[in-house]
mmCIF file of C-alpha atoms in Angstrom:
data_model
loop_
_atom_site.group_PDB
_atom_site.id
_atom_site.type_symbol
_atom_site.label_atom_id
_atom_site.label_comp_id
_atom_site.label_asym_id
_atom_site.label_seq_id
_atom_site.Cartn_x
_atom_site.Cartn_y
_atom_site.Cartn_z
ATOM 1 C CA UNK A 126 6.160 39.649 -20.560
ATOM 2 C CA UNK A 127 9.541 39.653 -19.058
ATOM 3 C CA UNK A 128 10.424 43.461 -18.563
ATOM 4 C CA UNK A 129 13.175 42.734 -15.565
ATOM 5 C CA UNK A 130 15.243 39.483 -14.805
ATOM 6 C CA UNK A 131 13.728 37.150 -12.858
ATOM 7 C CA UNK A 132 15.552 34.567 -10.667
ATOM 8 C CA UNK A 133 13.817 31.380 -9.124
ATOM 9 C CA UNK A 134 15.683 29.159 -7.070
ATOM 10 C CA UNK A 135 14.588 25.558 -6.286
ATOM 11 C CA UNK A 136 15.198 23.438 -3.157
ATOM 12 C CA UNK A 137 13.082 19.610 -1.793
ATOM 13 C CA UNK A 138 13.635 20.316 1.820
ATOM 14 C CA UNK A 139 13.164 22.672 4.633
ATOM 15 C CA UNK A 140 16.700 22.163 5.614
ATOM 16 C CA UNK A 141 17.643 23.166 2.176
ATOM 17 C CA UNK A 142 15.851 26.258 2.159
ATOM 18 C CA UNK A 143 16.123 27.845 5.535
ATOM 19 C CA UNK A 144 19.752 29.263 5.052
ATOM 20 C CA UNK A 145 18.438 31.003 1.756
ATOM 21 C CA UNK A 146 15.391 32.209 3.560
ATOM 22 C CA UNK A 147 16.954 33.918 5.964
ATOM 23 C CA UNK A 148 19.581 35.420 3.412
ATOM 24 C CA UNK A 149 17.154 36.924 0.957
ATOM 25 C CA UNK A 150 14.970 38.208 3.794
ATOM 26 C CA UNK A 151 12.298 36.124 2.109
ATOM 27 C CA UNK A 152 8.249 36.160 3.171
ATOM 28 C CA UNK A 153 6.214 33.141 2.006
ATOM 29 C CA UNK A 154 3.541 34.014 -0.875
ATOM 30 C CA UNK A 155 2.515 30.726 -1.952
ATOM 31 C CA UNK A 156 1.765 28.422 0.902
ATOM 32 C CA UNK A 157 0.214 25.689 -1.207
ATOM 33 C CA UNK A 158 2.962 25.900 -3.267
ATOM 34 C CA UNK A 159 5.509 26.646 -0.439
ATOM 35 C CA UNK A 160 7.156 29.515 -2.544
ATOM 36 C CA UNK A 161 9.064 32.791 -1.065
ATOM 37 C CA UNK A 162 9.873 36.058 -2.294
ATOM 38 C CA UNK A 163 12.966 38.007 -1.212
ATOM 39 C CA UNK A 164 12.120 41.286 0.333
ATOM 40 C CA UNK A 165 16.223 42.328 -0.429
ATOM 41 C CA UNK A 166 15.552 41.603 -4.114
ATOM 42 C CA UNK A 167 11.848 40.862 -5.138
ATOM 43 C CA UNK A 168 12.862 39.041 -7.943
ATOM 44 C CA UNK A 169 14.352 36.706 -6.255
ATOM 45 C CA UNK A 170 12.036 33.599 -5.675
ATOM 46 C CA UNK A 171 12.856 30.805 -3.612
ATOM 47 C CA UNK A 172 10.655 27.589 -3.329
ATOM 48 C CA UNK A 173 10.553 24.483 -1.418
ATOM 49 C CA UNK A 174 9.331 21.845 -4.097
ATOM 50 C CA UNK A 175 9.072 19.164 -1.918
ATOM 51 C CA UNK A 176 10.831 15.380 -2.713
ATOM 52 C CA UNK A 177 10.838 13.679 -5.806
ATOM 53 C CA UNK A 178 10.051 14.270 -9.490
ATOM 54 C CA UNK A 179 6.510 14.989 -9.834
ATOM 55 C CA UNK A 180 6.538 17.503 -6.883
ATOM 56 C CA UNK A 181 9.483 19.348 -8.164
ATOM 57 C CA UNK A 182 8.006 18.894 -11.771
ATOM 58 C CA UNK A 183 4.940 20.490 -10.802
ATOM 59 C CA UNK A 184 6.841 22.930 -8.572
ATOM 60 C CA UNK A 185 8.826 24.377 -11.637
ATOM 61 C CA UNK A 186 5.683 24.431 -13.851
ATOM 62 C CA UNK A 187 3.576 26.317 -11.524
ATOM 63 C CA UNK A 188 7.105 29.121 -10.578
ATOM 64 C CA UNK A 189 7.162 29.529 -14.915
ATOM 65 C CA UNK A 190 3.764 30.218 -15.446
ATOM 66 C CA UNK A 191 3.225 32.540 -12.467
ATOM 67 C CA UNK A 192 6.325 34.040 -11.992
ATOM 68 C CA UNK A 193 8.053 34.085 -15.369
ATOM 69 C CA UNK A 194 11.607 33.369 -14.049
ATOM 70 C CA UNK A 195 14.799 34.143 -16.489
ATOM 71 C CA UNK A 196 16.711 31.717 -14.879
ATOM 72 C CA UNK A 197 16.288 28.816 -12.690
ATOM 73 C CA UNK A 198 18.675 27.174 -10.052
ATOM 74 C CA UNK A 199 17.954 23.777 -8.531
ATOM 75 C CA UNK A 200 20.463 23.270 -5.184
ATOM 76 C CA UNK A 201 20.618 21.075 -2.078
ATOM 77 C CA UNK A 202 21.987 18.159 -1.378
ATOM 78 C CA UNK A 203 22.819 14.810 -3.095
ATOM 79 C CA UNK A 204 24.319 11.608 -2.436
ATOM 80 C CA UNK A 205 27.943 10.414 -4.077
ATOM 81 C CA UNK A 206 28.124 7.759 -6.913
ATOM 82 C CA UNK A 207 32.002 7.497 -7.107
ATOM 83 C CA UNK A 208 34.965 7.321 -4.561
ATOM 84 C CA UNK A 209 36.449 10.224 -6.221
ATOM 85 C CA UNK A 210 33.301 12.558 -5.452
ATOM 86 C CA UNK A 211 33.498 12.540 -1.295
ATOM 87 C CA UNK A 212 30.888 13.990 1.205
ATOM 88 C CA UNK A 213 31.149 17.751 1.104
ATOM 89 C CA UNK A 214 32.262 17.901 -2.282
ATOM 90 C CA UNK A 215 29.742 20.291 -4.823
ATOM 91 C CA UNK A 216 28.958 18.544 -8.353
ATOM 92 C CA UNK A 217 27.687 21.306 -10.781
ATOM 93 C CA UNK A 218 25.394 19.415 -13.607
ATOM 94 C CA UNK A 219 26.385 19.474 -17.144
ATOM 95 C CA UNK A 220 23.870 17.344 -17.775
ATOM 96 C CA UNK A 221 20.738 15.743 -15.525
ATOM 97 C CA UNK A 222 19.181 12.343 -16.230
ATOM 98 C CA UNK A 223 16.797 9.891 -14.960
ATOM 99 C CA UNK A 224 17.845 6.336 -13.444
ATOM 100 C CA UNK A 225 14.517 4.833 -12.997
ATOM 101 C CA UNK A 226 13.077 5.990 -16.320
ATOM 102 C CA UNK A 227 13.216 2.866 -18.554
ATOM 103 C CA UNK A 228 13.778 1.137 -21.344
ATOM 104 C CA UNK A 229 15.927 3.807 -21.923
ATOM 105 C CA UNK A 230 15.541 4.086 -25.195
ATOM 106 C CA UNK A 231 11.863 5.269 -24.303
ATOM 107 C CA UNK A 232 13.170 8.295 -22.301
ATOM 108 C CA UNK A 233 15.548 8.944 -24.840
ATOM 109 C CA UNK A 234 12.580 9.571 -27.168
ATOM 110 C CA UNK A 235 10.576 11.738 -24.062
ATOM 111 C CA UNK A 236 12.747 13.456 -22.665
ATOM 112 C CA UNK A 237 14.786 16.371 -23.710
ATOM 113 C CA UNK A 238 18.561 16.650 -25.095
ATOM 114 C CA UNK A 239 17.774 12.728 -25.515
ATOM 115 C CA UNK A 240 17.399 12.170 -22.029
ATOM 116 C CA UNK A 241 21.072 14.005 -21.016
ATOM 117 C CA UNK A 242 19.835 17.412 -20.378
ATOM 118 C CA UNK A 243 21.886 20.192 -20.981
ATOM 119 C CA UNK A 244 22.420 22.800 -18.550
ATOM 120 C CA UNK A 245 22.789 26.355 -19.443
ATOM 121 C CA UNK A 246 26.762 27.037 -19.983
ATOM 122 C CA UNK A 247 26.743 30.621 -18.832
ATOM 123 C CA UNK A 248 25.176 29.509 -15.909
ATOM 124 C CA UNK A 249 28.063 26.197 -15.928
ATOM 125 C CA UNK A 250 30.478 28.813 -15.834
ATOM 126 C CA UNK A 251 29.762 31.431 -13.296
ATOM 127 C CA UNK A 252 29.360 28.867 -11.087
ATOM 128 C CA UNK A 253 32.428 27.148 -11.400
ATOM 129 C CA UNK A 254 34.326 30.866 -11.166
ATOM 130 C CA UNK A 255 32.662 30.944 -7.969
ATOM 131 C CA UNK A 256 33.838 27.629 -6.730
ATOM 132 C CA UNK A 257 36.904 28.263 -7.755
ATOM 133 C CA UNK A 258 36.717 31.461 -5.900
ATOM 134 C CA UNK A 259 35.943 29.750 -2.618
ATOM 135 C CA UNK A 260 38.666 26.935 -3.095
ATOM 136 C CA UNK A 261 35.475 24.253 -2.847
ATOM 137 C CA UNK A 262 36.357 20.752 -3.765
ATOM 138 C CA UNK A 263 33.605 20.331 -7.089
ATOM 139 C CA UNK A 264 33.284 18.617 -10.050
ATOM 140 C CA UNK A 265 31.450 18.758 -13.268
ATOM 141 C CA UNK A 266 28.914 16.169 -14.460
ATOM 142 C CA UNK A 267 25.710 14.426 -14.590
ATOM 143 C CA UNK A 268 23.752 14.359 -12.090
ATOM 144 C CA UNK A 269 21.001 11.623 -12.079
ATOM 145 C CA UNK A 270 17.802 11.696 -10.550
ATOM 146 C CA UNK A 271 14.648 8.962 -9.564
ATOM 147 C CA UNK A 272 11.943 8.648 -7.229
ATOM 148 C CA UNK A 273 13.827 6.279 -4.313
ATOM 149 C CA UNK A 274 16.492 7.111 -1.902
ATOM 150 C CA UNK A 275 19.719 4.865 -2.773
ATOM 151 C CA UNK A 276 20.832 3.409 0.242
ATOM 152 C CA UNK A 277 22.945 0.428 -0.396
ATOM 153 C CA UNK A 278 25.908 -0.315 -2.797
ATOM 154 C CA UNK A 279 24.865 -2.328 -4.692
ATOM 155 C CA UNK A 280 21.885 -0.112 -6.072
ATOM 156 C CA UNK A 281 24.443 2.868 -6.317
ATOM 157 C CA UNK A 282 26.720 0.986 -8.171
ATOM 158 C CA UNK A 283 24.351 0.151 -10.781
ATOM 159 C CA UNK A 284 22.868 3.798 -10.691
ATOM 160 C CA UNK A 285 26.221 4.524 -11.980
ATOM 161 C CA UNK A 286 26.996 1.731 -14.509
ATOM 162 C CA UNK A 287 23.617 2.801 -16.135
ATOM 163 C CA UNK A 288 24.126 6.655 -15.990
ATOM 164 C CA UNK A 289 27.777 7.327 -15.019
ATOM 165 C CA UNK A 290 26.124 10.486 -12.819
ATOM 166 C CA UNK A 291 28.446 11.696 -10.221
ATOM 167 C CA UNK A 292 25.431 12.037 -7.671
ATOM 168 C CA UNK A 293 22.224 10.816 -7.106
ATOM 169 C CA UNK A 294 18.993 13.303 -5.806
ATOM 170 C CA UNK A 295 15.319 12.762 -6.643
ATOM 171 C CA UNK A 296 14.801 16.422 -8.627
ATOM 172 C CA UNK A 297 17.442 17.882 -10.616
ATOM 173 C CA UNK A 298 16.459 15.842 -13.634
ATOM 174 C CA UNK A 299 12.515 16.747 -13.698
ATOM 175 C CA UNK A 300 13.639 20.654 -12.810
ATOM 176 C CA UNK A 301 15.861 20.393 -15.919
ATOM 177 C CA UNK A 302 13.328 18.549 -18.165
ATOM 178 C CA UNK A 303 10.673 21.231 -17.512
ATOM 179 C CA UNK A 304 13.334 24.114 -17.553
ATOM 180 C CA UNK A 305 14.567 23.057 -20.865
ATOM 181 C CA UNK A 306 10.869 22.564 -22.570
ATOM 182 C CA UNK A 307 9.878 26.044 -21.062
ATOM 183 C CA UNK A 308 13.434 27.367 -22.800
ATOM 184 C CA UNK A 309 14.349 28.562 -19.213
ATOM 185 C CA UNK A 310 18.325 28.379 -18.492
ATOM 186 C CA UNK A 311 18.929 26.323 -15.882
ATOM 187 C CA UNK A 312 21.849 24.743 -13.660
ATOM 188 C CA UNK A 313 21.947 22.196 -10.858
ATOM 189 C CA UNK A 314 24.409 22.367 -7.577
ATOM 190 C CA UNK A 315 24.825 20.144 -5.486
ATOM 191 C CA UNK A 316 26.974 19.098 -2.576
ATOM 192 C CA UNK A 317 27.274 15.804 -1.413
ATOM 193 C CA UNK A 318 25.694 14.529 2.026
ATOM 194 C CA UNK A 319 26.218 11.288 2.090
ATOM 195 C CA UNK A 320 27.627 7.957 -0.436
ATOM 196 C CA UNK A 321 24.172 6.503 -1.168
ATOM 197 C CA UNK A 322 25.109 3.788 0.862
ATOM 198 C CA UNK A 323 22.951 4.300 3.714
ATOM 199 C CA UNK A 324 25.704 5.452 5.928
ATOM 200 C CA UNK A 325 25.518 8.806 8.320
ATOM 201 C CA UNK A 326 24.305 11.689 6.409
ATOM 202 C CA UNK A 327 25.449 15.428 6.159
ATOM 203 C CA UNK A 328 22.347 16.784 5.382
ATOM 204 C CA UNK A 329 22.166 20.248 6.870
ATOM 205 C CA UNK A 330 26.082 20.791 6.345
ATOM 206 C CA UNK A 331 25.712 19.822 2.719
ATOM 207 C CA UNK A 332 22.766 22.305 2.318
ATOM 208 C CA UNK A 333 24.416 25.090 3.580
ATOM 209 C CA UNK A 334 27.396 24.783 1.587
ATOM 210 C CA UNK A 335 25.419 24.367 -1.464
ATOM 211 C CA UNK A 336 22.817 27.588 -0.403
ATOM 212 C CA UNK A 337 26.199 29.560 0.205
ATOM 213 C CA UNK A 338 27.782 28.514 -3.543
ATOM 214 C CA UNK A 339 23.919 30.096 -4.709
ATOM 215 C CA UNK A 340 24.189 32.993 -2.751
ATOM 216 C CA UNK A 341 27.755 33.882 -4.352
ATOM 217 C CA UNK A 342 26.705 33.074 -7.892
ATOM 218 C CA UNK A 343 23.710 34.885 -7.826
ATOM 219 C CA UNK A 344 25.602 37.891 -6.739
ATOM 220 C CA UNK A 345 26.685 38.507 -10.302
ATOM 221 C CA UNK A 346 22.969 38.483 -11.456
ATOM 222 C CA UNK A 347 21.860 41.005 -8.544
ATOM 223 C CA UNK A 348 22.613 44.553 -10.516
ATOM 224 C CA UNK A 349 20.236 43.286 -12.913
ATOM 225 C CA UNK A 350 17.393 42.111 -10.054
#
């Protein structure tokens, strides 16, 4: 039973979670399952899911049934589908999909929402107030996930023809699908390292913009933590 809002947030890498770690003052509780606990706010959870859909399936399973979470937010970094999305630039998901999951007509019948997941809108919103806020250059959108790293255009390119997703990452999709069967409220942020092309990444700057776009947003849930 849920008697006080719970918060988990969900991250692949250590470079994605070492920012929030230090933030939230977090201790590790879970070292199988790589999951912290803040020691500002001890209903914050933070967890390192590890890469790709089944870990961060799993990952998201295991935070619900143990820690009962209200709310769940999936962040890190991504890799642009479209010119118009550059490196640096945050995409907030209105809906997450799969890429690799096919015939699609088969994950439309599996999956969620049809297999275009819907994020939580309240969550949608406060986090585009706070990009707003901070003058960050974001967009709203799918995101698409699948269990390879695109590295050349021509994949991306067809990535996109299939999905139209804004961004590609190997999680946000499978942390949505289990969100949304649990009835958990959930939202994706991104920002962009790199445009799936192979090319020089900006992994670590791209995580810490995204963990500092989390850390604002969750400010307006902290009176009730």
């Amino acid at each position: 039973m849920r008697d006080r809002m719970k918060l988990a947030i969900i991250v692949a890498m250590e470079k994605e979670i070492e920012l929030l770690i230090k933030y939230y003052e977090a201790k590790e509780i879970s070292s199988t399952h790589h999951i912290y606990q803040s020691q500002k706010y001890p209903n914050i959870y933070i967890s390192r899911s590890g890469i790709g859909k089944v870990n961060a399936a799993m990952n998201t399973q295991y935070l619900i049934d143990t820690y009962e979470p209200n709310y769940i937010i999936n962040t890190g970094c991504a890799g642009s589908l479209v010119d118009s999305v550059h490196i640096m630039d945050t995409v907030v998901a209105k809906f997450s999909t799969y890429h690799d999951f096919l015939p699609l007509r088969i994950m439309k019948q599996n999956t969620p929402d049809e297999g275009k997941i819907e994020s939580n809108i309240d969550m949608l919103n406060q986090a585009e107030q706070v990009l707003k806020e901070r003058k960050e250059p974001y967009h709203i959108g799918t995101i698409c996930s699948g269990d390879c790293f695109v590295t050349n255009e021509l994949q991306r390119d067809q990535i996109y023809e299939q999905t139209e997703a804004l961004c590609v990452d190997m999680e946000s999709a499978s942390i949505a699908h289990v969100s949304k069967k649990n009835n958990i409220p959930f939202i994706s942020i991104r920002t962009m390292s790199d445009f799936s092309d192979g090319a020089e990444e900006k992994e670590q700057e791209a995580a810490n913009v995204a963990s500092q776009i989390v850390i604002e947003i969750v400010k307006n849930y902290e009176k009730t933590i």
